[in-house]
Amino acid sequence: MKKKLFYLLIIASTSTILAACCKKIAANVPLNKENSLKQTTETQNLLKNLKLIPSRGFMFGHHDDPLYGIGWNGDADRSDVKSVVGDYPAVMSFDMGRIENGQPNNLDKMNFEKIRQEIINQYNRGGMISISWHINNPLTDGDAWDVKTPGVVTSILPAGKNHQKFLDWLQKGADFLKTLKTADGTKIPILFRPWHEHTGSWFWWGQNNCTTDEYVQLWRMTHDFFDNQGLNNLLYAYSPGTEGAGNIYMERYPGDEYVDLLGLDGYHRDNEKGVESFSKSLNTILAFLTEEGKKRNKPIALTETGLEAIPMANWWTEVLLPIVEKYPVSYVLVWRNAFDRPNHFYAPYPGQLSASDFVKFYNNPKSLFCKDILNLYK
Ligand code: BMA
């Protein structure tokens, strides 16, 4: 049994004042409009709680957690994490890729209706939801990783030939996001994580595939579009990869008014051989984010991480924990446990080599799972 009986201190939002603020221009890009959309109370509370959590520990998260796992797909009330430790992750993330085409299933074959239901379930448990979007390439209609043809971002900005097509895609995304409501109509707060890992070049919005100004325009255009749709239940996470701290991390930062959380996507590769470089790059960037987060009053998080197939028995307590516990990260999220791709998993399942170490990790008072979080929205 888990010993920690901590419930996240709930600080009700009594503040009704939202400062009407001027947008800061981080890059040399003119702003389209003033962002005057007022976030829902639940969304403001989530942001406040994301800032409070590091005084207690960090939330654990898992991508697609309740949808499928090793040896199963679509079972009710199932989760590999829960099967190992008896509790759901405090954070679950999901992906909207293919919503832009009006497809019933996302890029990992998950039905959008089912995703919606699991988002509602996670909200009702008091846990947090994040959404990424591996959106197709609007120039070639290939996938997000199709980087062979240059000029994709140029083609979707206001002067580009695919601008309207892209706005139609954003509309489809907005229409899905608008359906994320509880039975009583409460809009579910979502940490939206667009245009992630852009410091690498494997996505069409990545470093070598567009200019800094184009990237910033793309981000702001997306945010402004969703604002105009009345999506006041979104927080925005900026999630570069591990290419660097400082100037590399900030080069394409869209501005404080467009970002709510500073994230990092950083994976451990190469098993034992990769421990040093994994901890070195995380330590460098998380130390930078700690300072930057303080300066900008933004929470920070390890928005994607993991060691594929976890072939190291004590990875959780001997590699991951010693790094993340040094920094005020609100959450740490590992990627998915694919049911249909051998050895593509990042959380343990019963009998997996690192399962007992994961129980130790869970029992550490700093790691927060769903039952440790009473309600992030109050
Ligand atoms: C990648 C892999 C892919 C998957 C994509 C989006 O890291 O897991 O198999 O399609 O994420 O979830």
CSV table of C-alpha atoms and ligand atoms in Angstrom, one decimal:
chain,number,residue,atom,x,y,z
A,1,MET,CA,0.0,0.0,0.0
A,2,LYS,CA,1.1,3.4,-0.7
A,3,LYS,CA,2.1,5.4,2.4
A,4,LYS,CA,1.8,8.9,1.3
A,5,LEU,CA,-1.6,10.3,2.0
A,6,PHE,CA,-1.1,13.6,0.6
A,7,TYR,CA,-3.9,15.4,-1.2
A,8,LEU,CA,-2.9,18.3,-3.2
A,9,LEU,CA,-3.8,21.4,-1.4
A,10,ILE,CA,-6.7,23.0,-3.1
A,11,ILE,CA,-6.6,26.7,-3.5
A,12,ALA,CA,-9.9,27.9,-4.8
A,13,SER,CA,-9.7,30.6,-7.3
A,14,THR,CA,-11.2,33.7,-5.8
A,15,SER,CA,-9.3,36.1,-8.0
A,16,THR,CA,-11.5,37.5,-10.6
A,17,ILE,CA,-9.1,39.9,-12.0
A,18,LEU,CA,-7.3,39.0,-15.1
A,19,ALA,CA,-4.9,41.7,-16.0
A,20,ALA,CA,-5.5,43.0,-19.5
A,21,CYS,CA,-2.0,42.7,-20.7
A,22,CYS,CA,0.0,43.8,-23.7
A,23,LYS,CA,1.6,41.0,-25.7
A,24,LYS,CA,5.3,40.8,-25.6
A,25,ILE,CA,6.9,40.3,-29.0
A,26,ALA,CA,9.5,37.6,-28.7
A,27,ALA,CA,10.4,37.4,-32.4
A,28,ASN,CA,10.1,39.9,-35.2
A,29,VAL,CA,6.6,39.0,-36.1
A,30,PRO,CA,3.6,41.3,-35.9
A,31,LEU,CA,0.8,40.1,-33.7
A,32,ASN,CA,-2.6,39.5,-35.1
A,33,LYS,CA,-4.7,40.6,-32.2
A,34,GLU,CA,-4.9,41.2,-28.5
A,35,ASN,CA,-5.5,38.0,-26.5
A,36,SER,CA,-8.4,39.0,-24.3
A,37,LEU,CA,-10.0,35.6,-23.9
A,38,LYS,CA,-10.6,34.9,-20.2
A,39,GLN,CA,-9.9,31.3,-19.2
A,40,THR,CA,-12.5,29.3,-17.4
A,41,THR,CA,-12.2,29.1,-13.7
A,42,GLU,CA,-11.2,25.4,-13.8
A,43,THR,CA,-8.5,26.3,-16.3
A,44,GLN,CA,-7.1,29.1,-14.2
A,45,ASN,CA,-7.2,26.7,-11.2
A,46,LEU,CA,-5.3,24.0,-13.1
A,47,LEU,CA,-2.6,26.5,-14.0
A,48,LYS,CA,-2.4,27.6,-10.4
A,49,ASN,CA,-2.1,24.0,-9.2
A,50,LEU,CA,0.5,23.2,-11.8
A,51,LYS,CA,2.6,25.9,-10.1
A,52,LEU,CA,1.9,24.6,-6.6
A,53,ILE,CA,2.6,20.9,-7.2
A,54,PRO,CA,6.4,21.1,-7.2
A,55,SER,CA,6.3,22.0,-3.5
A,56,ARG,CA,5.0,18.4,-3.0
A,57,GLY,CA,6.6,16.5,-5.8
A,58,PHE,CA,5.7,15.9,-9.4
A,59,MET,CA,2.8,14.2,-11.2
A,60,PHE,CA,3.4,11.0,-13.2
A,61,GLY,CA,1.9,10.8,-16.7
A,62,HIS,CA,1.5,8.2,-19.4
A,63,HIS,CA,0.4,8.7,-23.0
A,64,ASP,CA,-2.7,6.8,-24.1
A,65,ASP,CA,-2.7,5.1,-20.7
A,66,PRO,CA,-6.3,3.9,-20.5
A,67,LEU,CA,-6.7,3.1,-24.2
A,68,TYR,CA,-4.4,0.1,-24.7
A,69,GLY,CA,-1.3,-1.6,-23.3
A,70,ILE,CA,0.8,-4.7,-23.6
A,71,GLY,CA,-1.5,-7.6,-24.6
A,72,TRP,CA,-4.7,-5.6,-24.6
A,73,ASN,CA,-6.6,-2.9,-26.5
A,74,GLY,CA,-9.8,-1.2,-25.5
A,75,ASP,CA,-10.5,-3.1,-22.2
A,76,ALA,CA,-12.7,-1.1,-19.8
A,77,ASP,CA,-11.0,0.4,-16.7
A,78,ARG,CA,-7.7,-0.9,-17.6
A,79,SER,CA,-4.2,0.7,-17.6
A,80,ASP,CA,-0.8,-1.0,-17.5
A,81,VAL,CA,0.2,1.6,-14.8
A,82,LYS,CA,-2.8,0.7,-12.7
A,83,SER,CA,-2.2,-3.0,-13.1
A,84,VAL,CA,1.3,-2.5,-11.6
A,85,VAL,CA,0.7,0.0,-8.8
A,86,GLY,CA,-3.1,0.1,-8.3
A,87,ASP,CA,-3.6,3.7,-9.4
A,88,TYR,CA,-4.0,5.6,-12.6
A,89,PRO,CA,-1.4,8.2,-13.7
A,90,ALA,CA,-2.2,11.7,-12.5
A,91,VAL,CA,-1.6,12.9,-16.1
A,92,MET,CA,-2.8,11.3,-19.3
A,93,SER,CA,-2.0,12.5,-22.7
A,94,PHE,CA,-3.7,11.8,-26.0
A,95,ASP,CA,-3.1,12.7,-29.7
A,96,MET,CA,-5.4,14.4,-32.2
A,97,GLY,CA,-3.5,13.4,-35.3
A,98,ARG,CA,-5.9,12.6,-38.2
A,99,ILE,CA,-8.8,14.7,-36.8
A,100,GLU,CA,-7.8,17.1,-39.5
A,101,ASN,CA,-9.0,14.6,-42.1
A,102,GLY,CA,-12.3,13.9,-40.4
A,103,GLN,CA,-11.1,10.4,-39.7
A,104,PRO,CA,-12.9,8.4,-36.9
A,105,ASN,CA,-9.5,7.1,-35.6
A,106,ASN,CA,-6.3,8.9,-34.7
A,107,LEU,CA,-2.9,8.0,-36.1
A,108,ASP,CA,-2.4,5.3,-33.6
A,109,LYS,CA,-5.8,3.7,-34.5
A,110,MET,CA,-7.6,5.1,-31.5
A,111,ASN,CA,-11.2,6.1,-32.0
A,112,PHE,CA,-11.9,9.7,-31.2
A,113,GLU,CA,-15.1,8.9,-29.4
A,114,LYS,CA,-13.2,6.6,-27.1
A,115,ILE,CA,-10.5,9.2,-26.6
A,116,ARG,CA,-13.2,11.8,-25.6
A,117,GLN,CA,-14.7,9.3,-23.1
A,118,GLU,CA,-11.3,8.6,-21.5
A,119,ILE,CA,-10.6,12.4,-21.3
A,120,ILE,CA,-13.9,12.8,-19.4
A,121,ASN,CA,-13.1,9.9,-17.1
A,122,GLN,CA,-9.7,11.3,-16.3
A,123,TYR,CA,-11.2,14.7,-15.6
A,124,ASN,CA,-13.8,13.1,-13.3
A,125,ARG,CA,-11.0,11.4,-11.4
A,126,GLY,CA,-9.4,14.8,-10.8
A,127,GLY,CA,-6.4,14.1,-13.0
A,128,MET,CA,-4.9,16.1,-15.8
A,129,ILE,CA,-5.2,15.8,-19.6
A,130,SER,CA,-2.7,16.9,-22.2
A,131,ILE,CA,-3.2,16.8,-26.0
A,132,SER,CA,-0.6,16.7,-28.7
A,133,TRP,CA,-1.3,16.8,-32.4
A,134,HIS,CA,0.9,14.9,-34.9
A,135,ILE,CA,-1.0,16.6,-37.7
A,136,ASN,CA,-0.4,15.6,-41.3
A,137,ASN,CA,1.6,17.6,-43.7
A,138,PRO,CA,-0.8,20.1,-45.3
A,139,LEU,CA,1.4,20.5,-48.4
A,140,THR,CA,2.0,16.8,-49.3
A,141,ASP,CA,-0.8,15.1,-47.3
A,142,GLY,CA,1.9,12.9,-46.0
A,143,ASP,CA,2.2,12.4,-42.2
A,144,ALA,CA,3.8,14.7,-39.6
A,145,TRP,CA,7.2,13.2,-40.3
A,146,ASP,CA,7.1,13.9,-44.1
A,147,VAL,CA,9.9,16.5,-44.4
A,148,LYS,CA,11.0,15.8,-47.9
A,149,THR,CA,9.3,18.8,-49.5
A,150,PRO,CA,10.4,22.2,-48.3
A,151,GLY,CA,8.1,25.2,-47.7
A,152,VAL,CA,5.2,23.5,-45.8
A,153,VAL,CA,4.9,26.3,-43.1
A,154,THR,CA,5.3,29.0,-45.8
A,155,SER,CA,2.3,27.5,-47.6
A,156,ILE,CA,-0.1,27.6,-44.7
A,157,LEU,CA,0.7,31.1,-43.4
A,158,PRO,CA,-1.8,33.8,-44.4
A,159,ALA,CA,-0.1,34.5,-47.8
A,160,GLY,CA,0.4,30.8,-48.6
A,161,LYS,CA,-1.6,28.7,-51.0
A,162,ASN,CA,-2.7,26.2,-48.4
A,163,HIS,CA,-3.8,28.8,-45.8
A,164,GLN,CA,-7.5,28.1,-46.1
A,165,LYS,CA,-6.9,24.3,-46.2
A,166,PHE,CA,-4.9,24.6,-43.0
A,167,LEU,CA,-7.6,26.8,-41.3
A,168,ASP,CA,-10.1,24.1,-42.2
A,169,TRP,CA,-7.9,21.6,-40.5
A,170,LEU,CA,-7.6,23.8,-37.4
A,171,GLN,CA,-11.4,24.1,-37.5
A,172,LYS,CA,-11.7,20.3,-37.3
A,173,GLY,CA,-9.3,20.3,-34.3
A,174,ALA,CA,-11.3,23.1,-32.6
A,175,ASP,CA,-14.5,21.2,-33.2
A,176,PHE,CA,-13.2,18.1,-31.5
A,177,LEU,CA,-11.8,20.2,-28.6
A,178,LYS,CA,-15.1,21.9,-28.1
A,179,THR,CA,-16.8,18.5,-27.4
A,180,LEU,CA,-14.5,17.9,-24.4
A,181,LYS,CA,-17.1,18.6,-21.7
A,182,THR,CA,-18.6,16.9,-18.7
A,183,ALA,CA,-22.2,15.8,-18.5
A,184,ASP,CA,-23.1,19.1,-16.8
A,185,GLY,CA,-21.5,21.0,-19.7
A,186,THR,CA,-18.2,22.0,-17.9
A,187,LYS,CA,-15.4,22.5,-20.4
A,188,ILE,CA,-12.5,20.2,-19.5
A,189,PRO,CA,-9.2,22.1,-19.2
A,190,ILE,CA,-6.6,20.7,-21.5
A,191,LEU,CA,-2.9,21.3,-21.6
A,192,PHE,CA,-2.5,21.6,-25.4
A,193,ARG,CA,1.0,20.9,-26.7
A,194,PRO,CA,1.2,22.0,-30.4
A,195,TRP,CA,4.2,22.1,-32.6
A,196,HIS,CA,6.4,20.1,-30.3
A,197,GLU,CA,10.0,19.0,-30.6
A,198,HIS,CA,10.6,21.8,-33.1
A,199,THR,CA,14.3,22.2,-32.2
A,200,GLY,CA,14.8,18.9,-34.2
A,201,SER,CA,13.9,18.6,-37.8
A,202,TRP,CA,11.9,15.3,-38.0
A,203,PHE,CA,8.5,17.1,-38.2
A,204,TRP,CA,7.5,19.5,-41.0
A,205,TRP,CA,7.4,22.4,-38.5
A,206,GLY,CA,10.9,21.6,-37.3
A,207,GLN,CA,14.1,23.6,-37.1
A,208,ASN,CA,15.4,23.1,-40.7
A,209,ASN,CA,12.0,23.1,-42.2
A,210,CYS,CA,10.9,26.6,-41.5
A,211,THR,CA,12.3,29.9,-40.2
A,212,THR,CA,12.0,31.3,-36.7
A,213,ASP,CA,9.5,33.9,-37.8
A,214,GLU,CA,7.4,31.3,-39.6
A,215,TYR,CA,7.4,29.0,-36.6
A,216,VAL,CA,6.3,31.8,-34.3
A,217,GLN,CA,3.6,32.9,-36.8
A,218,LEU,CA,2.4,29.3,-37.0
A,219,TRP,CA,2.1,29.1,-33.2
A,220,ARG,CA,0.4,32.4,-32.8
A,221,MET,CA,-2.0,31.7,-35.7
A,222,THR,CA,-3.0,28.4,-34.0
A,223,HIS,CA,-3.5,30.0,-30.6
A,224,ASP,CA,-5.4,33.0,-32.1
A,225,PHE,CA,-7.6,30.7,-34.1
A,226,PHE,CA,-8.5,28.6,-31.1
A,227,ASP,CA,-9.1,31.8,-29.1
A,228,ASN,CA,-11.5,33.0,-31.7
A,229,GLN,CA,-13.3,29.7,-31.4
A,230,GLY,CA,-13.9,30.4,-27.8
A,231,LEU,CA,-11.6,27.7,-26.6
A,232,ASN,CA,-10.9,29.2,-23.2
A,233,ASN,CA,-10.2,25.9,-21.6
A,234,LEU,CA,-6.8,25.4,-23.1
A,235,LEU,CA,-3.4,26.0,-21.6
A,236,TYR,CA,-0.4,25.9,-24.0
A,237,ALA,CA,2.8,23.9,-23.5
A,238,TYR,CA,5.9,24.8,-25.4
A,239,SER,CA,7.9,21.5,-25.7
A,240,PRO,CA,11.3,21.7,-27.5
A,241,GLY,CA,13.5,18.7,-27.7
A,242,THR,CA,16.9,18.2,-26.1
A,243,GLU,CA,18.9,20.1,-28.7
A,244,GLY,CA,19.9,22.7,-26.1
A,245,ALA,CA,19.1,25.1,-23.3
A,246,GLY,CA,19.5,28.9,-23.5
A,247,ASN,CA,19.3,30.4,-27.0
A,248,ILE,CA,18.5,27.1,-28.6
A,249,TYR,CA,15.5,26.5,-26.3
A,250,MET,CA,14.2,30.1,-26.6
A,251,GLU,CA,15.0,30.9,-30.2
A,252,ARG,CA,11.5,30.1,-31.4
A,253,TYR,CA,9.6,30.9,-28.2
A,254,PRO,CA,6.3,32.4,-29.3
A,255,GLY,CA,6.1,34.8,-26.3
A,256,ASP,CA,4.8,34.8,-22.7
A,257,GLU,CA,1.3,35.6,-23.7
A,258,TYR,CA,1.2,32.5,-26.0
A,259,VAL,CA,2.7,30.0,-23.6
A,260,ASP,CA,1.5,28.7,-20.2
A,261,LEU,CA,4.1,26.0,-19.5
A,262,LEU,CA,7.7,25.4,-20.4
A,263,GLY,CA,8.2,21.8,-21.4
A,264,LEU,CA,10.9,19.5,-22.5
A,265,ASP,CA,10.7,16.3,-24.6
A,266,GLY,CA,13.8,14.2,-23.8
A,267,TYR,CA,14.2,10.4,-24.2
A,268,HIS,CA,16.8,8.1,-22.8
A,269,ARG,CA,18.4,6.2,-25.7
A,270,ASP,CA,21.0,3.5,-25.8
A,271,ASN,CA,20.3,1.8,-22.4
A,272,GLU,CA,23.3,1.7,-20.0
A,273,LYS,CA,25.5,3.5,-22.5
A,274,GLY,CA,23.0,6.4,-22.8
A,275,VAL,CA,22.6,7.1,-19.0
A,276,GLU,CA,25.2,9.8,-18.9
A,277,SER,CA,24.1,11.7,-22.0
A,278,PHE,CA,20.4,11.4,-20.9
A,279,SER,CA,21.1,12.8,-17.5
A,280,LYS,CA,23.5,15.4,-18.8
A,281,SER,CA,21.0,16.8,-21.3
A,282,LEU,CA,18.1,16.7,-18.9
A,283,ASN,CA,20.1,18.3,-16.1
A,284,THR,CA,21.3,21.1,-18.4
A,285,ILE,CA,17.9,21.9,-19.8
A,286,LEU,CA,15.8,21.4,-16.6
A,287,ALA,CA,18.2,23.7,-14.7
A,288,PHE,CA,17.7,26.3,-17.4
A,289,LEU,CA,13.9,25.8,-17.3
A,290,THR,CA,13.9,26.2,-13.5
A,291,GLU,CA,15.4,29.7,-13.8
A,292,GLU,CA,13.3,30.6,-16.9
A,293,GLY,CA,10.1,29.3,-15.2
A,294,LYS,CA,10.8,31.4,-12.1
A,295,LYS,CA,11.5,34.5,-14.2
A,296,ARG,CA,8.4,34.1,-16.4
A,297,ASN,CA,6.1,32.7,-13.6
A,298,LYS,CA,5.5,29.6,-15.7
A,299,PRO,CA,5.3,25.9,-14.5
A,300,ILE,CA,7.8,23.5,-16.1
A,301,ALA,CA,7.5,19.9,-17.0
A,302,LEU,CA,9.1,16.9,-18.6
A,303,THR,CA,6.4,16.7,-21.2
A,304,GLU,CA,7.7,13.5,-22.9
A,305,THR,CA,10.3,11.0,-21.7
A,306,GLY,CA,11.1,7.4,-21.3
A,307,LEU,CA,13.4,4.5,-22.1
A,308,GLU,CA,11.9,2.3,-24.8
A,309,ALA,CA,11.2,-1.3,-23.6
A,310,ILE,CA,12.8,-0.4,-20.2
A,311,PRO,CA,15.5,-3.0,-20.3
A,312,MET,CA,17.1,-1.5,-17.1
A,313,ALA,CA,15.5,-3.1,-13.9
A,314,ASN,CA,16.1,0.0,-11.7
A,315,TRP,CA,15.5,2.7,-14.3
A,316,TRP,CA,12.7,4.5,-12.4
A,317,THR,CA,14.5,5.0,-9.1
A,318,GLU,CA,18.1,5.0,-10.3
A,319,VAL,CA,18.0,7.0,-13.5
A,320,LEU,CA,14.7,9.0,-13.8
A,321,LEU,CA,14.0,9.9,-10.2
A,322,PRO,CA,17.4,11.3,-9.2
A,323,ILE,CA,17.2,13.7,-12.1
A,324,VAL,CA,13.7,14.9,-11.9
A,325,GLU,CA,13.5,15.3,-8.1
A,326,LYS,CA,16.1,18.0,-8.3
A,327,TYR,CA,13.9,20.4,-10.3
A,328,PRO,CA,10.5,21.9,-9.7
A,329,VAL,CA,8.8,20.0,-12.5
A,330,SER,CA,5.0,19.8,-12.3
A,331,TYR,CA,4.9,16.5,-14.2
A,332,VAL,CA,6.9,13.8,-15.9
A,333,LEU,CA,5.2,11.9,-18.7
A,334,VAL,CA,6.3,8.7,-20.4
A,335,TRP,CA,5.2,7.7,-23.9
A,336,ARG,CA,2.8,5.0,-24.9
A,337,ASN,CA,2.7,1.2,-24.5
A,338,ALA,CA,1.9,0.2,-28.1
A,339,PHE,CA,-0.2,-2.9,-28.3
A,340,ASP,CA,0.7,-3.5,-32.0
A,341,ARG,CA,4.4,-2.6,-32.1
A,342,PRO,CA,6.7,-5.0,-30.4
A,343,ASN,CA,8.9,-3.4,-27.7
A,344,HIS,CA,7.5,0.0,-28.2
A,345,PHE,CA,6.5,0.7,-24.6
A,346,TYR,CA,7.6,3.1,-21.9
A,347,ALA,CA,5.6,2.2,-18.8
A,348,PRO,CA,5.9,-1.2,-17.1
A,349,TYR,CA,3.2,-3.8,-17.1
A,350,PRO,CA,2.8,-6.8,-14.7
A,351,GLY,CA,5.9,-9.0,-15.0
A,352,GLN,CA,7.9,-6.5,-16.9
A,353,LEU,CA,11.6,-6.2,-15.8
A,354,SER,CA,11.3,-2.8,-14.1
A,355,ALA,CA,7.8,-3.4,-12.6
A,356,SER,CA,9.0,-3.8,-9.0
A,357,ASP,CA,11.2,-0.7,-9.3
A,358,PHE,CA,8.2,1.2,-10.6
A,359,VAL,CA,6.4,0.2,-7.4
A,360,LYS,CA,9.3,1.7,-5.4
A,361,PHE,CA,9.1,4.8,-7.6
A,362,TYR,CA,5.3,5.0,-6.9
A,363,ASN,CA,5.9,4.7,-3.2
A,364,ASN,CA,8.3,7.6,-3.2
A,365,PRO,CA,6.4,10.5,-1.6
A,366,LYS,CA,7.4,12.8,-4.5
A,367,SER,CA,5.8,10.9,-7.3
A,368,LEU,CA,2.1,11.8,-7.5
A,369,PHE,CA,-0.5,9.5,-9.1
A,370,CYS,CA,-4.2,10.1,-9.5
A,371,LYS,CA,-5.3,9.3,-6.0
A,372,ASP,CA,-2.7,11.8,-4.7
A,373,ILE,CA,-4.4,14.6,-6.5
A,374,LEU,CA,-7.8,15.4,-5.1
A,375,ASN,CA,-8.9,17.8,-7.8
A,376,LEU,CA,-6.6,19.9,-10.0
A,377,TYR,CA,-9.5,22.1,-11.0
A,378,LYS,CA,-10.6,23.6,-7.7
B,1,BMA,C1,5.8,8.1,-31.8
B,1,BMA,C2,5.6,6.7,-31.9
B,1,BMA,C3,4.6,6.4,-33.0
B,1,BMA,C4,3.3,7.2,-32.8
B,1,BMA,C5,3.6,8.6,-32.5
B,1,BMA,C6,2.3,9.4,-32.2
B,1,BMA,O1,6.7,8.5,-30.8
B,1,BMA,O2,5.0,6.2,-30.7
B,1,BMA,O3,4.4,5.0,-33.1
B,1,BMA,O4,2.5,7.1,-33.9
B,1,BMA,O5,4.5,8.8,-31.5
B,1,BMA,O6,1.7,8.9,-31.0
